[in-house]
């Protein structure tokens, strides 16, 4: 190998070394970026775990809370009943409600005793069941009145008819006829 070839080879090797050094610097920078991303990822995971713990503790505190404010307790009751529609179960009662919202039976009795609308949980459940039966009477014309009552949570049709008449001022049959006449006239 002559000196010219030797110098050309040295320049070629120096260029390769320079390229490798640049690649090494790029890899170091990339590793630093990845390290920062990993640190950020673990920081986010740590924060998520902390938030999960806080949510769990908050749920436990809410469940065990006395809920001294009647409006707040009533809002919890309404929300739980609307989402679960537990009131359509004829056997759903005071004990079930207390377990559902995480308070005592005594607290629920006191709430309704002070209520101006419903004097007992049973009155409130009947109110919800009547609303549900009205919905069925309007939307399910092929169902019998007894079927509408049962789907709403009533077990005794005579009791349903009496409660419906007292609350609405007409029988379930008259209500259904009124709804059908309004549909025809619309």
Coordinates of N, CA, C and O in Angstrom, one line a residue:
X1 N 0.8 -1.1 0.0 CA 0.0 0.0 0.0 C 0.9 1.2 0.0 O 1.8 1.3 0.8
X2 N 0.7 2.1 -0.9 CA 1.5 3.3 -1.0 C 1.0 4.4 0.0 O -0.1 4.2 0.5
X3 N 1.7 5.5 0.1 CA 1.4 6.5 1.1 C 0.1 7.2 0.8 O -0.7 7.6 1.6
X4 N -0.2 7.4 -0.6 CA -1.5 8.0 -0.9 C -2.7 7.1 -0.5 O -3.7 7.6 0.0
X5 N -2.6 5.9 -0.8 CA -3.7 4.9 -0.4 C -3.8 4.9 1.1 O -4.9 4.8 1.6
X6 N -2.6 4.9 1.7 CA -2.6 4.9 3.2 C -3.3 6.1 3.8 O -4.2 6.0 4.7
X7 N -3.1 7.3 3.2 CA -3.7 8.5 3.7 C -5.2 8.5 3.4 O -6.0 9.0 4.2
X8 N -5.6 8.0 2.2 CA -7.0 8.0 1.9 C -7.7 7.0 2.9 O -8.8 7.3 3.3
X9 N -7.1 5.9 3.2 CA -7.7 5.0 4.1 C -7.8 5.6 5.5 O -8.8 5.4 6.2
X10 N -6.8 6.4 5.9 CA -6.8 7.0 7.2 C -8.0 8.1 7.3 O -8.7 8.1 8.2
X11 N -8.1 8.8 6.2 CA -9.2 9.8 6.1 C -10.6 9.1 6.1 O -11.5 9.6 6.8
X12 N -10.7 8.0 5.4 CA -11.9 7.2 5.4 C -12.2 6.7 6.8 O -13.4 6.8 7.3
X13 N -11.2 6.2 7.5 CA -11.4 5.7 8.9 C -11.8 6.8 9.9 O -12.6 6.7 10.7
X14 N -11.1 8.0 9.7 CA -11.4 9.2 10.5 C -12.9 9.6 10.3 O -13.6 10.0 11.2
X15 N -13.3 9.6 9.0 CA -14.7 9.9 8.7 C -15.7 8.9 9.4 O -16.7 9.3 9.9
X16 N -15.3 7.6 9.4 CA -16.1 6.6 10.0 C -16.2 6.9 11.5 O -17.2 6.7 12.2
X17 N -15.0 7.2 12.1 CA -14.9 7.4 13.5 C -15.8 8.7 13.9 O -16.5 8.7 14.9
X18 N -15.7 9.7 13.1 CA -16.5 10.9 13.3 C -18.0 10.6 13.2 O -18.8 11.0 14.0
X19 N -18.4 9.8 12.2 CA -19.8 9.3 12.1 C -20.2 8.5 13.3 O -21.4 8.7 13.8
X20 N -19.3 7.6 13.8 CA -19.7 6.8 15.0 C -19.8 7.7 16.2 O -20.6 7.5 17.1
X21 N -18.9 8.7 16.3 CA -19.0 9.6 17.4 C -20.3 10.4 17.4 O -21.0 10.6 18.5
X22 N -20.7 10.9 16.2 CA -22.0 11.6 16.1 C -23.2 10.6 16.5 O -24.1 11.0 17.1
X23 N -23.1 9.4 15.9 CA -24.1 8.4 16.3 C -24.2 8.2 17.8 O -25.2 8.0 18.4
X24 N -23.0 8.1 18.4 CA -22.9 7.8 19.8 C -23.5 9.0 20.6 O -24.3 8.8 21.5
X25 N -23.2 10.2 20.2 CA -23.8 11.4 20.8 C -25.3 11.4 20.7 O -26.1 11.6 21.6
X26 N -25.8 11.0 19.4 CA -27.3 10.9 19.2 C -27.9 9.9 20.1 O -29.0 10.1 20.6
X27 N -27.2 8.7 20.2 CA -27.7 7.7 21.1 C -27.8 8.1 22.6 O -28.7 7.8 23.3
X28 N -26.7 8.8 23.0 CA -26.7 9.3 24.4 C -27.9 10.3 24.6 O -28.6 10.2 25.6
X29 N -28.1 11.2 23.6 CA -29.2 12.1 23.7 C -30.5 11.4 23.8 O -31.4 11.7 24.5
X30 N -30.7 10.4 22.9 CA -31.9 9.6 22.8 C -32.1 8.8 24.1 O -33.2 8.8 24.6
X31 N -31.1 8.2 24.7 CA -31.2 7.5 25.9 C -31.6 8.5 27.1 O -32.4 8.1 27.9
X32 N -31.1 9.7 27.0 CA -31.5 10.7 28.0 C -32.9 11.0 27.9 O -33.7 11.1 28.9
X33 N -33.4 11.2 26.6 CA -34.8 11.5 26.4 C -35.7 10.3 26.9 O -36.7 10.5 27.5
X34 N -35.3 9.1 26.5 CA -36.0 7.9 27.0 C -36.0 7.8 28.5 O -37.0 7.5 29.1
X35 N -34.9 8.1 29.1 CA -34.8 8.1 30.6 C -35.8 9.1 31.2 O -36.5 8.8 32.1
X36 N -35.9 10.3 30.6 CA -36.8 11.3 31.1 C -38.3 10.8 30.8 O -39.1 11.0 31.7
X37 N -38.5 10.2 29.7 CA -39.9 9.6 29.4 C -40.2 8.5 30.4 O -41.4 8.5 30.9
X38 N -39.3 7.7 30.7 CA -39.5 6.6 31.6 C -39.8 7.2 33.0 O -40.7 6.7 33.7
X39 N -39.0 8.2 33.4 CA -39.2 8.8 34.7 C -40.6 9.5 34.7 O -41.3 9.3 35.7
X40 N -41.0 10.1 33.6 CA -42.3 10.7 33.6 C -43.4 9.7 33.6 O -44.4 9.9 34.3
X41 N -43.2 8.6 32.9 CA -44.2 7.5 32.9 C -44.4 6.9 34.4 O -45.5 6.8 34.8
X42 N -43.3 6.7 35.1 CA -43.4 6.2 36.4 C -44.0 7.2 37.4 O -44.7 6.9 38.3
X43 N -43.7 8.5 37.1 CA -44.3 9.5 37.9 C -45.8 9.6 37.7 O -46.6 9.7 38.7
X44 N -46.2 9.5 36.5 CA -47.7 9.4 36.2 C -48.3 8.2 36.8 O -49.4 8.3 37.4
X45 N -47.7 7.0 36.7 CA -48.2 5.8 37.3 C -48.3 6.0 38.8 O -49.3 5.6 39.5
X46 N -47.3 6.6 39.4 CA -47.3 6.8 40.9 C -48.5 7.7 41.3 O -49.2 7.5 42.2
X47 N -48.7 8.8 40.5 CA -49.8 9.7 40.7 C -51.1 9.0 40.5 O -52.1 9.3 41.3
X48 N -51.3 8.2 39.5 CA -52.5 7.5 39.3 C -52.8 6.6 40.5 O -54.0 6.5 41.0
X49 N -51.8 5.9 41.0 CA -52.0 5.0 42.2 C -52.4 5.8 43.4 O -53.3 5.4 44.2
X50 N -51.8 7.0 43.5 CA -52.2 7.8 44.7 C -53.6 8.3 44.5 O -54.4 8.3 45.5
X51 N -54.0 8.7 43.3 CA -55.4 9.1 43.1 C -56.4 8.0 43.3 O -57.5 8.2 43.9
X52 N -56.0 6.8 42.9 CA -56.9 5.6 43.1 C -57.1 5.4 44.6 O -58.2 5.2 45.1
X53 N -56.0 5.5 45.4 CA -56.1 5.4 46.8 C -57.0 6.5 47.4 O -57.8 6.2 48.3
X54 N -56.8 7.7 46.9 CA -57.7 8.8 47.4 C -59.2 8.5 47.1 O -60.0 8.8 47.9
X55 N -59.4 8.1 45.9 CA -60.8 7.8 45.5 C -61.4 6.7 46.4 O -62.5 6.8 46.9
X56 N -60.6 5.6 46.6 CA -61.1 4.5 47.5 C -61.4 5.1 48.9 O -62.4 4.8 49.4
X57 N -60.5 5.9 49.4 CA -60.7 6.4 50.7 C -61.9 7.3 50.8 O -62.7 7.3 51.7
X58 N -62.0 8.1 49.7 CA -63.2 9.0 49.6 C -64.5 8.3 49.6 O -65.5 8.6 50.3
X59 N -64.5 7.2 48.8 CA -65.7 6.4 48.7 C -66.0 5.8 50.1 O -67.2 5.7 50.5
X60 N -65.0 5.3 50.8 CA -65.2 4.7 52.1 C -65.8 5.8 53.1 O -66.7 5.5 53.9
X61 N -65.2 7.0 53.0 CA -65.7 8.1 53.9 C -67.1 8.4 53.6 O -67.9 8.6 54.5
X62 N -67.5 8.5 52.3 CA -68.9 8.8 51.9 C -69.8 7.7 52.4 O -70.9 7.9 52.8
X63 N -69.3 6.4 52.2 CA -70.2 5.3 52.6 C -70.5 5.3 54.1 O -71.6 5.0 54.6
X64 N -69.4 5.7 54.9 CA -69.6 5.7 56.3 C -70.1 7.0 56.9 O -70.4 7.2 58.1
X65 N -70.2 8.0 56.0 CA -70.6 9.4 56.5 C -72.1 9.3 57.0 O -72.9 8.5 56.5
X66 N -72.4 10.2 57.9 CA -73.7 10.2 58.5 C -74.7 11.0 57.6 O -75.9 10.8 57.7
X67 N -74.1 11.8 56.7 CA -74.9 12.6 55.8 C -76.0 13.4 56.5 O -77.2 13.1 56.4
X68 N -75.5 14.3 57.4 CA -76.4 15.0 58.2 C -77.4 15.9 57.5 O -78.5 16.2 57.9
X69 N -77.0 16.3 56.3 CA -77.9 17.2 55.5 C -78.9 16.4 54.8 O -78.6 15.5 54.0
X70 N -80.2 16.6 55.1 CA -81.3 15.9 54.5 C -81.4 15.9 53.0 O -81.6 14.9 52.3
X71 N -81.1 17.1 52.4 CA -81.1 17.3 51.0 C -80.1 16.4 50.3 O -80.3 15.8 49.3
X72 N -78.9 16.4 50.9 CA -77.8 15.6 50.4 C -78.2 14.1 50.4 O -78.0 13.3 49.5
X73 N -78.7 13.6 51.6 CA -79.1 12.3 51.7 C -80.2 11.9 50.7 O -80.2 10.9 50.1
X74 N -81.2 12.8 50.5 CA -82.3 12.5 49.6 C -81.7 12.5 48.2 O -82.2 11.6 47.4
X75 N -80.8 13.3 47.8 CA -80.1 13.3 46.5 C -79.4 11.9 46.3 O -79.5 11.4 45.2
X76 N -78.8 11.4 47.3 CA -78.1 10.1 47.2 C -79.1 9.0 47.0 O -79.0 8.2 46.1
X77 N -80.2 9.1 47.7 CA -81.3 8.1 47.6 C -81.9 8.1 46.2 O -82.0 7.1 45.5
X78 N -82.2 9.3 45.7 CA -82.8 9.5 44.4 C -81.8 8.9 43.3 O -82.2 8.2 42.4
X79 N -80.6 9.3 43.4 CA -79.6 8.8 42.4 C -79.4 7.3 42.4 O -79.5 6.7 41.4
X80 N -79.3 6.7 43.6 CA -79.2 5.3 43.7 C -80.4 4.6 43.2 O -80.3 3.5 42.5
X81 N -81.6 5.1 43.5 CA -82.8 4.4 43.0 C -83.0 4.6 41.5 O -83.4 3.6 40.9
X82 N -82.7 5.7 41.0 CA -82.8 6.0 39.6 C -81.9 5.1 38.7 O -82.3 4.5 37.7
X83 N -80.7 5.0 39.2 CA -79.7 4.2 38.4 C -79.9 2.7 38.5 O -79.8 2.0 37.6
X84 N -80.3 2.2 39.7 CA -80.5 0.8 39.9 C -81.9 0.3 39.7 O -82.2 -0.8 39.6
X85 N -82.9 1.2 39.8 CA -84.3 0.9 39.7 C -84.7 -0.2 40.7 O -85.5 -1.0 40.4
X86 N -84.1 -0.2 41.9 CA -84.3 -1.1 42.9 C -85.8 -1.1 43.4 O -86.3 -2.1 43.8
X87 N -86.4 0.0 43.2 CA -87.8 0.2 43.7 C -88.8 -0.7 43.0 O -89.9 -0.9 43.4
X88 N -88.4 -1.2 41.8 CA -89.3 -2.1 41.0 C -89.4 -3.5 41.6 O -90.2 -4.2 41.3
X89 N -88.5 -3.7 42.6 CA -88.5 -5.0 43.3 C -89.5 -4.8 44.5 O -89.3 -4.0 45.3
X90 N -90.6 -5.6 44.5 CA -91.6 -5.4 45.5 C -91.1 -5.6 46.9 O -91.6 -5.1 47.9
X91 N -90.0 -6.4 47.0 CA -89.5 -6.7 48.4 C -88.5 -5.7 48.8 O -87.9 -5.8 50.0
X92 N -88.1 -4.7 48.0 CA -87.2 -3.7 48.4 C -87.7 -2.9 49.5 O -88.9 -2.4 49.4
X93 N -87.0 -2.7 50.6 CA -87.5 -2.0 51.7 C -86.4 -1.2 52.4 O -85.4 -0.9 51.9
X94 N -86.8 -0.8 53.7 CA -85.9 0.0 54.5 C -84.5 -0.6 54.7 O -83.5 0.1 54.5
X95 N -84.4 -1.8 55.0 CA -83.1 -2.5 55.2 C -82.3 -2.4 54.0 O -81.1 -2.1 54.0
X96 N -82.9 -2.7 52.8 CA -82.2 -2.7 51.5 C -81.7 -1.3 51.2 O -80.6 -1.1 50.7
X97 N -82.6 -0.3 51.5 CA -82.2 1.1 51.2 C -81.0 1.5 52.1 O -80.1 2.1 51.6
X98 N -81.0 1.1 53.3 CA -79.9 1.5 54.2 C -78.6 0.9 53.7 O -77.6 1.6 53.7
X99 N -78.7 -0.4 53.3 CA -77.5 -1.0 52.8 C -77.0 -0.4 51.4 O -75.8 -0.2 51.2
X100 N -78.0 0.0 50.6 CA -77.7 0.6 49.3 C -76.9 1.9 49.4 O -76.0 2.1 48.7
X101 N -77.4 2.7 50.4 CA -76.7 4.1 50.5 C -75.7 4.2 51.6 O -75.1 5.2 51.7
X102 N -75.6 3.1 52.4 CA -74.5 3.1 53.4 C -74.8 3.9 54.6 O -74.0 4.7 55.1
X103 N -76.1 3.9 55.1 CA -76.4 4.6 56.3 C -77.3 3.7 57.1 O -77.6 2.6 56.8
X104 N -77.8 4.2 58.2 CA -78.7 3.4 59.1 C -80.1 3.5 58.7 O -80.6 4.5 58.1
X105 N -80.9 2.5 59.1 CA -82.3 2.5 58.9 C -83.0 3.7 59.7 O -83.9 4.4 59.1
X106 N -82.5 4.0 60.9 CA -83.0 5.0 61.7 C -82.8 6.4 61.0 O -83.7 7.2 61.0
X107 N -81.7 6.6 60.3 CA -81.4 7.8 59.6 C -82.4 8.0 58.5 O -82.9 9.1 58.2
X108 N -82.8 6.9 57.8 CA -83.7 7.0 56.7 C -85.1 7.3 57.2 O -85.9 8.2 56.6
X109 N -85.5 6.7 58.3 CA -86.8 6.9 58.9 C -86.9 8.4 59.3 O -87.9 9.1 59.1
X110 N -85.9 8.9 59.9 CA -85.8 10.3 60.4 C -86.0 11.3 59.2 O -86.7 12.3 59.2
X111 N -85.3 10.9 58.1 CA -85.3 11.8 56.9 C -86.8 11.9 56.4 O -87.2 13.0 56.1
X112 N -87.5 10.8 56.3 CA -88.8 10.8 55.7 C -89.8 11.4 56.8 O -90.8 12.0 56.4
X113 N -89.5 11.2 58.0 CA -90.4 11.8 59.0 C -90.4 13.3 58.9 O -91.4 14.0 59.1
X114 N -89.2 13.9 58.6 CA -89.1 15.4 58.4 C -89.5 15.8 57.0 O -89.7 17.0 56.8
X115 N -89.7 14.9 56.1 CA -90.1 15.3 54.7 C -91.5 15.8 54.6 O -92.4 15.4 55.3
X116 N -91.6 16.8 53.8 CA -93.0 17.4 53.6 C -93.7 16.6 52.5 O -95.0 16.7 52.4
X117 N -93.0 16.0 51.6 CA -93.7 15.3 50.5 C -94.0 13.8 50.8 O -95.2 13.4 50.6
X118 N -93.1 13.1 51.3 CA -93.3 11.6 51.5 C -93.1 11.4 53.0 O -92.0 11.6 53.5
X119 N -94.0 10.8 53.7 CA -93.9 10.6 55.1 C -93.2 9.3 55.5 O -92.9 9.1 56.6
X120 N -92.9 8.5 54.5 CA -92.2 7.2 54.8 C -91.5 6.8 53.5 O -91.8 7.2 52.4
X121 N -90.5 5.9 53.7 CA -89.9 5.3 52.5 C -90.9 4.6 51.7 O -90.8 4.7 50.4
X122 N -91.8 3.9 52.3 CA -92.8 3.2 51.5 C -93.6 4.1 50.6 O -93.9 3.8 49.5
X123 N -94.0 5.3 51.2 CA -94.7 6.3 50.4 C -93.9 6.7 49.2 O -94.4 6.9 48.1
X124 N -92.6 6.9 49.4 CA -91.7 7.4 48.3 C -91.5 6.3 47.3 O -91.6 6.6 46.1
X125 N -91.4 5.1 47.7 CA -91.3 4.0 46.8 C -92.5 3.8 46.0 O -92.5 3.6 44.7
X126 N -93.7 3.9 46.6 CA -95.0 3.9 45.9 C -95.1 5.0 44.8 O -95.5 4.8 43.7
X127 N -94.6 6.2 45.2 CA -94.6 7.3 44.3 C -93.7 7.0 43.0 O -94.2 7.2 41.9
X128 N -92.5 6.4 43.3 CA -91.7 6.1 42.1 C -92.3 5.0 41.3 O -92.3 5.0 40.1
X129 N -93.0 4.0 42.0 CA -93.6 2.9 41.3 C -94.8 3.4 40.4 O -95.1 3.0 39.3
X130 N -95.5 4.4 41.0 CA -96.7 5.0 40.3 C -96.2 5.7 39.0 O -96.8 5.6 37.9
X131 N -95.1 6.4 39.1 CA -94.5 7.1 38.0 C -94.1 6.1 36.9 O -94.4 6.3 35.7
X132 N -93.5 5.0 37.4 CA -93.1 4.0 36.4 C -94.3 3.3 35.8 O -94.3 3.0 34.6
X133 N -95.3 3.1 36.5 CA -96.5 2.4 36.0 C -97.2 3.4 35.0 O -97.7 2.9 33.9
X134 N -97.2 4.7 35.2 CA -97.7 5.6 34.3 C -96.9 5.6 33.0 O -97.5 5.6 31.9
X135 N -95.6 5.5 33.1 CA -94.8 5.3 31.9 C -95.2 4.1 31.1 O -95.3 4.2 29.8
X136 N -95.3 3.0 31.8 CA -95.7 1.7 31.1 C -97.1 1.8 30.5 O -97.4 1.3 29.4
X137 N -98.0 2.5 31.2 CA -99.4 2.6 30.7 C -99.4 3.4 29.4 O -100.2 3.2 28.5
X138 N -98.5 4.4 29.3 CA -98.4 5.2 28.1 C -97.7 4.5 27.0 O -98.1 4.7 25.8
X139 N -96.6 3.8 27.3 CA -95.7 3.3 26.2 C -96.0 1.9 25.9 O -95.4 1.4 24.8
X140 N -96.7 1.1 26.7 CA -96.9 -0.3 26.4 C -98.4 -0.6 26.3 O -99.0 -1.2 27.2
X141 N -99.0 -0.2 25.2 CA -100.5 -0.3 25.1 C -100.9 -1.8 25.0 O -102.0 -2.2 25.4
X142 N -100.0 -2.7 24.7 CA -100.3 -4.1 24.6 C -100.3 -4.8 25.9 O -100.8 -5.9 26.1
X143 N -99.7 -4.2 26.9 CA -99.6 -4.8 28.2 C -100.9 -4.5 29.0 O -101.6 -3.5 28.8
X144 N -101.3 -5.5 29.8 CA -102.4 -5.3 30.7 C -102.1 -4.3 31.8 O -100.9 -4.1 32.0
X145 N -103.1 -3.8 32.4 CA -102.9 -2.9 33.5 C -102.1 -3.6 34.6 O -101.2 -3.1 35.3
X146 N -102.5 -4.9 34.9 CA -101.8 -5.6 35.9 C -100.3 -5.8 35.6 O -99.5 -5.8 36.5
X147 N -100.0 -6.1 34.3 CA -98.6 -6.2 33.9 C -97.8 -4.9 34.1 O -96.7 -5.0 34.6
X148 N -98.4 -3.8 33.8 CA -97.8 -2.5 34.0 C -97.5 -2.3 35.5 O -96.4 -1.8 35.9
X149 N -98.5 -2.7 36.3 CA -98.3 -2.5 37.8 C -97.2 -3.4 38.3 O -96.4 -3.0 39.1
X150 N -97.2 -4.7 37.8 CA -96.2 -5.6 38.3 C -94.8 -5.2 37.8 O -93.8 -5.2 38.6
X151 N -94.6 -4.7 36.6 CA -93.3 -4.2 36.1 C -92.8 -3.0 36.9 O -91.7 -2.8 37.1
X152 N -93.8 -2.3 37.4 CA -93.4 -1.1 38.2 C -93.1 -1.4 39.7 O -92.6 -0.6 40.4
X153 N -93.4 -2.6 40.1 CA -93.1 -3.1 41.4 C -94.3 -3.3 42.4 O -94.1 -3.6 43.6
X154 N -95.5 -3.2 41.9 CA -96.7 -3.5 42.7 C -97.0 -5.0 42.6 O -96.9 -5.6 41.5
X155 N -97.4 -5.6 43.7 CA -97.7 -7.0 43.7 C -99.2 -7.2 43.8 O -99.7 -8.2 43.3
X156 N -100.0 -6.3 44.4 CA -101.4 -6.4 44.6 C -102.1 -5.4 43.7 O -102.0 -4.2 43.9
X157 N -102.9 -5.9 42.7 CA -103.5 -5.0 41.7 C -104.5 -4.1 42.4 O -104.6 -2.9 42.0
X158 N -105.3 -4.6 43.3 CA -106.2 -3.7 44.0 C -105.6 -2.5 44.7 O -106.0 -1.4 44.7
X159 N -104.5 -2.9 45.4 CA -103.7 -1.8 46.1 C -103.2 -0.8 45.1 O -103.2 0.4 45.3
X160 N -102.7 -1.3 43.9 CA -102.2 -0.4 42.9 C -103.3 0.5 42.4 O -103.1 1.7 42.3
X161 N -104.5 -0.1 42.1 CA -105.6 0.7 41.6 C -106.0 1.8 42.6 O -106.2 3.0 42.2
X162 N -106.0 1.5 43.9 CA -106.4 2.4 44.9 C -105.4 3.6 45.0 O -105.7 4.7 45.0
X163 N -104.1 3.2 45.0 CA -103.0 4.2 45.2 C -103.0 5.1 43.9 O -102.7 6.3 44.0
X164 N -103.2 4.5 42.8 CA -103.2 5.2 41.5 C -104.3 6.2 41.5 O -104.1 7.4 41.2
X165 N -105.5 5.8 41.9 CA -106.7 6.7 42.0 C -106.4 7.8 43.0 O -106.7 9.0 42.6
X166 N -105.9 7.5 44.1 CA -105.6 8.5 45.1 C -104.6 9.6 44.6 O -104.8 10.7 44.9
X167 N -103.6 9.1 44.0 CA -102.5 10.0 43.6 C -102.8 10.8 42.3 O -102.5 12.0 42.2
X168 N -103.5 10.1 41.3 CA -103.7 10.7 40.0 C -105.1 11.3 39.9 O -105.3 12.2 39.1
X169 N -106.0 10.8 40.6 CA -107.4 11.3 40.5 C -108.2 10.5 39.4 O -109.3 11.0 39.1
X170 N -107.7 9.5 38.9 CA -108.4 8.6 38.0 C -107.8 7.2 38.0 O -106.8 7.0 38.6
X171 N -108.6 6.3 37.5 CA -108.1 4.9 37.5 C -107.0 4.7 36.5 O -106.9 5.5 35.5
X172 N -106.3 3.6 36.6 CA -105.2 3.3 35.6 C -105.9 3.2 34.2 O -105.3 3.7 33.2
X173 N -107.1 2.6 34.1 CA -107.7 2.4 32.8 C -108.1 3.8 32.2 O -107.9 4.0 31.0
X174 N -108.6 4.7 33.1 CA -109.0 6.0 32.6 C -107.7 6.8 32.1 O -107.8 7.5 31.1
X175 N -106.6 6.6 32.9 CA -105.4 7.3 32.5 C -104.9 6.8 31.1 O -104.5 7.6 30.3
X176 N -105.0 5.5 30.9 CA -104.5 4.9 29.7 C -105.4 5.4 28.5 O -104.9 5.8 27.5
X177 N -106.7 5.5 28.8 CA -107.6 6.0 27.7 C -107.3 7.4 27.4 O -107.3 7.8 26.2
X178 N -107.0 8.2 28.4 CA -106.7 9.6 28.2 C -105.4 9.7 27.4 O -105.4 10.6 26.5
X179 N -104.4 8.9 27.7 CA -103.2 8.9 26.9 C -103.4 8.5 25.5 O -102.9 9.1 24.5
X180 N -104.2 7.5 25.2 CA -104.5 7.1 23.9 C -105.3 8.1 23.1 O -105.0 8.4 21.9
X181 N -106.2 8.8 23.8 CA -107.0 9.9 23.1 C -106.1 11.1 22.8 O -106.2 11.7 21.7
X182 N -105.1 11.4 23.6 CA -104.2 12.4 23.3 C -103.3 12.1 22.2 O -102.9 13.0 21.4
X183 N -102.9 10.8 22.0 CA -102.1 10.4 20.9 C -102.9 10.5 19.6 O -102.3 11.0 18.6
X184 N -104.1 10.2 19.6 CA -105.0 10.2 18.4 C -105.2 11.7 18.0 O -105.1 12.0 16.9
X185 N -105.4 12.6 19.0 CA -105.6 14.0 18.7 C -104.4 14.7 18.3 O -104.5 15.8 17.8
X186 N -103.2 14.2 18.6 CA -102.0 14.9 18.3 C -101.6 14.8 16.9 O -101.6 14.4 16.0

